[in-house]
PDB file of C-alpha atoms in Angstrom:
ATOM      1  CA  MET A   1       8.406   6.234  19.306  1.00  0.00           C
ATOM      2  CA  ALA A   2      10.855   8.400  21.241  1.00  0.00           C
ATOM      3  CA  TYR A   3       9.358  10.980  23.594  1.00  0.00           C
ATOM      4  CA  GLU A   4      11.182  13.778  21.744  1.00  0.00           C
ATOM      5  CA  GLU A   5       9.130  12.986  18.614  1.00  0.00           C
ATOM      6  CA  MET A   6       5.886  13.343  20.571  1.00  0.00           C
ATOM      7  CA  GLY A   7       6.395  16.998  21.547  1.00  0.00           C
ATOM      8  CA  ARG A   8       6.542  18.157  25.152  1.00  0.00           C
ATOM      9  CA  ALA A   9       4.236  18.672  28.086  1.00  0.00           C
ATOM     10  CA  PHE A  10       3.205  22.210  29.037  1.00  0.00           C
ATOM     11  CA  SER A  11       3.749  23.674  32.463  1.00  0.00           C
ATOM     12  CA  TRP A  12       0.881  25.583  34.066  1.00  0.00           C
ATOM     13  CA  ASP A  13       2.510  28.917  33.180  1.00  0.00           C
ATOM     14  CA  ASP A  14       3.557  28.165  29.547  1.00  0.00           C
ATOM     15  CA  GLU A  15       2.270  30.299  26.687  1.00  0.00           C
ATOM     16  CA  ILE A  16       0.176  28.512  24.064  1.00  0.00           C
ATOM     17  CA  ARG A  17      -0.329  29.697  20.484  1.00  0.00           C
ATOM     18  CA  ASN A  18      -0.601  26.848  17.931  1.00  0.00           C
ATOM     19  CA  ASP A  19      -4.213  26.620  16.693  1.00  0.00           C
ATOM     20  CA  GLY A  20      -3.518  23.231  15.131  1.00  0.00           C
ATOM     21  CA  PRO A  21      -4.098  22.193  11.545  1.00  0.00           C
ATOM     22  CA  ASP A  22      -7.180  23.381   9.689  1.00  0.00           C
ATOM     23  CA  TYR A  23      -9.851  20.744   9.253  1.00  0.00           C
ATOM     24  CA  VAL A  24      -9.844  19.367   5.713  1.00  0.00           C
ATOM     25  CA  LEU A  25     -12.827  17.634   4.101  1.00  0.00           C
ATOM     26  CA  LEU A  26     -11.940  16.334   0.645  1.00  0.00           C
ATOM     27  CA  PRO A  27     -14.671  15.983  -1.992  1.00  0.00           C
ATOM     28  CA  GLU A  28     -15.718  12.471  -2.963  1.00  0.00           C
ATOM     29  CA  GLY A  29     -13.321  10.922  -5.443  1.00  0.00           C
ATOM     30  CA  ASP A  30     -10.284   8.718  -5.975  1.00  0.00           C
ATOM     31  CA  TYR A  31      -7.079   9.624  -4.125  1.00  0.00           C
ATOM     32  CA  PRO A  32      -3.654   8.121  -3.417  1.00  0.00           C
ATOM     33  CA  PHE A  33      -3.066   7.039   0.173  1.00  0.00           C
ATOM     34  CA  THR A  34      -0.285   5.920   2.508  1.00  0.00           C
ATOM     35  CA  VAL A  35      -0.701   3.592   5.485  1.00  0.00           C
ATOM     36  CA  THR A  36       0.941   5.402   8.410  1.00  0.00           C
ATOM     37  CA  LYS A  37       0.141   3.017  11.256  1.00  0.00           C
ATOM     38  CA  PHE A  38      -1.069  -0.553  11.767  1.00  0.00           C
ATOM     39  CA  GLU A  39      -2.435  -1.983  15.022  1.00  0.00           C
ATOM     40  CA  ARG A  40      -3.699  -5.468  15.785  1.00  0.00           C
ATOM     41  CA  ALA A  41      -7.030  -5.294  17.610  1.00  0.00           C
ATOM     42  CA  ARG A  42     -10.085  -7.364  18.437  1.00  0.00           C
ATOM     43  CA  PHE A  43     -13.626  -6.702  17.226  1.00  0.00           C
ATOM     44  CA  GLU A  44     -16.109  -7.804  19.878  1.00  0.00           C
ATOM     45  CA  GLY A  45     -18.896  -8.510  17.406  1.00  0.00           C
ATOM     46  CA  SER A  46     -22.151  -6.899  16.318  1.00  0.00           C
ATOM     47  CA  ALA A  47     -25.492  -7.896  14.860  1.00  0.00           C
ATOM     48  CA  LYS A  48     -23.862  -8.123  11.409  1.00  0.00           C
ATOM     49  CA  LEU A  49     -20.461  -9.662  12.208  1.00  0.00           C
ATOM     50  CA  PRO A  50     -19.314 -12.075  14.931  1.00  0.00           C
ATOM     51  CA  PRO A  51     -16.183 -11.431  17.035  1.00  0.00           C
ATOM     52  CA  CYS A  52     -12.922 -11.580  15.057  1.00  0.00           C
ATOM     53  CA  SER A  53      -9.461 -10.105  14.782  1.00  0.00           C
ATOM     54  CA  MET A  54      -9.266  -6.633  13.308  1.00  0.00           C
ATOM     55  CA  ALA A  55      -6.534  -4.528  11.703  1.00  0.00           C
ATOM     56  CA  LYS A  56      -6.840  -0.889  12.715  1.00  0.00           C
ATOM     57  CA  LEU A  57      -5.151   1.284  10.078  1.00  0.00           C
ATOM     58  CA  SER A  58      -4.236   4.952  10.228  1.00  0.00           C
ATOM     59  CA  ILE A  59      -4.225   6.193   6.649  1.00  0.00           C
ATOM     60  CA  THR A  60      -3.154   9.502   5.146  1.00  0.00           C
ATOM     61  CA  VAL A  61      -5.197  10.313   2.037  1.00  0.00           C
ATOM     62  CA  HIS A  62      -3.313  12.726  -0.202  1.00  0.00           C
ATOM     63  CA  GLY A  63      -5.555  15.445  -1.615  1.00  0.00           C
ATOM     64  CA  GLY A  64      -2.829  17.434  -3.377  1.00  0.00           C
ATOM     65  CA  ALA A  65      -3.377  21.200  -3.117  1.00  0.00           C
ATOM     66  CA  LYS A  66      -6.552  20.568  -1.098  1.00  0.00           C
ATOM     67  CA  GLY A  67      -4.516  19.029   1.721  1.00  0.00           C
ATOM     68  CA  ASP A  68      -4.235  15.633   3.365  1.00  0.00           C
ATOM     69  CA  VAL A  69      -6.934  13.825   5.325  1.00  0.00           C
ATOM     70  CA  TYR A  70      -6.243  11.380   8.134  1.00  0.00           C
ATOM     71  CA  VAL A  71      -8.636   8.429   8.237  1.00  0.00           C
ATOM     72  CA  THR A  72      -8.900   5.449  10.567  1.00  0.00           C
ATOM     73  CA  HIS A  73      -9.981   2.346   8.675  1.00  0.00           C
ATOM     74  CA  ARG A  74     -10.695  -1.108  10.082  1.00  0.00           C
ATOM     75  CA  LEU A  75     -10.178  -4.396   8.264  1.00  0.00           C
ATOM     76  CA  TYR A  76     -12.076  -7.292   9.823  1.00  0.00           C
ATOM     77  CA  LEU A  77     -10.439 -10.701   9.507  1.00  0.00           C
ATOM     78  CA  HIS A  78     -13.514 -12.765   8.727  1.00  0.00           C
ATOM     79  CA  THR A  79     -14.822 -14.739   5.751  1.00  0.00           C
ATOM     80  CA  ARG A  80     -17.716 -12.257   5.365  1.00  0.00           C
ATOM     81  CA  THR A  81     -15.218  -9.457   4.644  1.00  0.00           C
ATOM     82  CA  GLU A  82     -12.706 -11.457   2.605  1.00  0.00           C
ATOM     83  CA  GLY A  83     -13.456  -9.479  -0.573  1.00  0.00           C
ATOM     84  CA  LEU A  84     -12.689  -6.215   1.248  1.00  0.00           C
ATOM     85  CA  LEU A  85      -9.415  -7.664   2.533  1.00  0.00           C
ATOM     86  CA  CYS A  86      -8.480  -8.800  -0.982  1.00  0.00           C
ATOM     87  CA  ALA A  87      -9.259  -5.337  -2.414  1.00  0.00           C
ATOM     88  CA  PHE A  88      -7.035  -3.632   0.178  1.00  0.00           C
ATOM     89  CA  PHE A  89      -4.069  -5.945  -0.397  1.00  0.00           C
ATOM     90  CA  GLU A  90      -4.486  -5.673  -4.171  1.00  0.00           C
ATOM     91  CA  SER A  91      -4.513  -1.879  -3.870  1.00  0.00           C
ATOM     92  CA  ILE A  92      -1.170  -1.785  -2.022  1.00  0.00           C
ATOM     93  CA  GLY A  93       0.406  -4.294  -4.412  1.00  0.00           C
ATOM     94  CA  GLN A  94       0.691  -7.313  -2.095  1.00  0.00           C
ATOM     95  CA  ARG A  95      -1.831  -9.327  -4.114  1.00  0.00           C
ATOM     96  CA  LYS A  96      -2.761  -9.817  -7.745  1.00  0.00           C
ATOM     97  CA  HIS A  97      -6.456 -10.182  -8.590  1.00  0.00           C
ATOM     98  CA  GLY A  98      -7.611 -13.793  -8.273  1.00  0.00           C
ATOM     99  CA  GLU A  99      -4.499 -15.013  -6.440  1.00  0.00           C
ATOM    100  CA  ALA A 100      -4.320 -16.394  -2.909  1.00  0.00           C
ATOM    101  CA  LEU A 101      -2.343 -14.325  -0.398  1.00  0.00           C
ATOM    102  CA  ARG A 102      -0.941 -14.677   3.098  1.00  0.00           C
ATOM    103  CA  PRO A 103      -0.810 -10.987   4.161  1.00  0.00           C
ATOM    104  CA  ARG A 104       2.551  -9.517   5.124  1.00  0.00           C
ATOM    105  CA  TRP A 105       1.264  -7.435   8.030  1.00  0.00           C
ATOM    106  CA  ASN A 106       4.737  -6.195   8.963  1.00  0.00           C
ATOM    107  CA  GLU A 107       4.943  -4.420   5.578  1.00  0.00           C
ATOM    108  CA  LEU A 108       1.770  -2.325   5.931  1.00  0.00           C
ATOM    109  CA  GLU A 109       3.281   0.850   7.371  1.00  0.00           C
ATOM    110  CA  GLY A 110       4.439   2.950   4.426  1.00  0.00           C
ATOM    111  CA  ALA A 111       2.395   0.938   1.894  1.00  0.00           C
ATOM    112  CA  GLN A 112       0.697   3.045  -0.776  1.00  0.00           C
ATOM    113  CA  GLY A 113      -2.321   2.626  -2.993  1.00  0.00           C
ATOM    114  CA  VAL A 114      -5.423   4.358  -4.326  1.00  0.00           C
ATOM    115  CA  CYS A 115      -8.807   4.556  -2.608  1.00  0.00           C
ATOM    116  CA  ARG A 116     -12.253   5.967  -3.242  1.00  0.00           C
ATOM    117  CA  LEU A 117     -13.120   8.540  -0.625  1.00  0.00           C
ATOM    118  CA  GLY A 118     -16.652   9.349   0.447  1.00  0.00           C
ATOM    119  CA  ILE A 119     -18.241  11.723   2.937  1.00  0.00           C
ATOM    120  CA  HIS A 120     -19.780  10.320   6.116  1.00  0.00           C
ATOM    121  CA  GLU A 121     -22.603  12.422   7.573  1.00  0.00           C
ATOM    122  CA  TYR A 122     -23.283  12.047  11.300  1.00  0.00           C
ATOM    123  CA  THR A 123     -24.740  13.808  14.328  1.00  0.00           C
ATOM    124  CA  LYS A 124     -22.281  15.160  16.889  1.00  0.00           C
ATOM    125  CA  LYS A 125     -22.752  14.669  20.637  1.00  0.00           C
ATOM    126  CA  ASP A 126     -24.131  18.208  20.888  1.00  0.00           C
ATOM    127  CA  GLY A 127     -26.807  17.372  18.269  1.00  0.00           C
ATOM    128  CA  THR A 128     -25.317  19.376  15.386  1.00  0.00           C
ATOM    129  CA  PRO A 129     -24.588  17.736  12.037  1.00  0.00           C
ATOM    130  CA  GLY A 130     -21.031  16.793  11.156  1.00  0.00           C
ATOM    131  CA  SER A 131     -19.202  15.254   8.244  1.00  0.00           C
ATOM    132  CA  SER A 132     -15.917  13.467   7.773  1.00  0.00           C
ATOM    133  CA  ASN A 133     -14.152  11.555   5.053  1.00  0.00           C
ATOM    134  CA  GLU A 134     -14.282   7.774   4.918  1.00  0.00           C
ATOM    135  CA  ILE A 135     -12.736   5.211   2.611  1.00  0.00           C
ATOM    136  CA  THR A 136     -15.522   3.488   0.704  1.00  0.00           C
ATOM    137  CA  LYS A 137     -13.394   1.320  -1.591  1.00  0.00           C
ATOM    138  CA  PHE A 138      -9.788   0.343  -2.260  1.00  0.00           C
ATOM    139  CA  LEU A 139      -8.918   0.442  -5.951  1.00  0.00           C
ATOM    140  CA  PRO A 140      -6.506  -1.813  -7.852  1.00  0.00           C
ATOM    141  CA  PRO A 141      -3.261  -0.251  -9.018  1.00  0.00           C
ATOM    142  CA  PRO A 142      -3.435   1.279 -12.491  1.00  0.00           C
ATOM    143  CA  GLU A 143      -2.534  -1.032 -15.341  1.00  0.00           C
ATOM    144  CA  PRO A 144       0.983  -0.443 -16.683  1.00  0.00           C
ATOM    145  CA  LYS A 145       0.861   1.389 -19.977  1.00  0.00           C
ATOM    146  CA  ALA A 146       2.013  -0.641 -22.958  1.00  0.00           C
ATOM    147  CA  ALA A 147       4.674   0.775 -25.236  1.00  0.00           C
ATOM    148  CA  PRO A 148       3.161   2.425 -28.315  1.00  0.00           C
ATOM    149  CA  ALA A 149       3.112   0.239 -31.408  1.00  0.00           C
ATOM    150  CA  PRO A 150       5.599   1.268 -34.094  1.00  0.00           C
ATOM    151  CA  SER A 151       4.014   3.197 -36.945  1.00  0.00           C
ATOM    152  CA  TRP A 152       6.051   1.343 -39.567  1.00  0.00           C
ATOM    153  CA  LYS A 153       6.190  -2.288 -40.575  1.00  0.00           C
ATOM    154  CA  GLN A 154       9.345  -4.156 -41.291  1.00  0.00           C
ATOM    155  CA  GLY A 155       9.956  -4.500 -45.017  1.00  0.00           C
ATOM    156  CA  SER A 156       7.705  -1.565 -45.947  1.00  0.00           C
ATOM    157  CA  PHE A 157      10.626   0.536 -47.276  1.00  0.00           C
TER     158      PHE A 157
END
């Protein structure tokens, strides 16, 4: 990324005025999304999952008139999470249900799909409650609609 795209540094005497974007919390539901960034990372392990490679995704969830939400989502490359990996790649159209897939990681940025969004409740460092959106499920692409059947039969005239 070029430095010009990242904005500029302030000097000590610069005027500031931009309050930043308003915080958006979308209601639970199904929304289209776009993968905006993909990073290769390493998960160091936990009580539930041993160490493994991890894909760290920055995802924009499109809420229409309600606004967009920016979510970080992690995909763990482990046999215990294989179903979650399959659901993600099916959602973005890289995989068909039931088929084997070798992921095309270099094609993730810009990929689009549909996800189910939930609300994550947590306690902030200052002890107050907080909430944020989280992706709870990746959904398969909608089935293509079949052409309507003709209302007449050949030879009926």
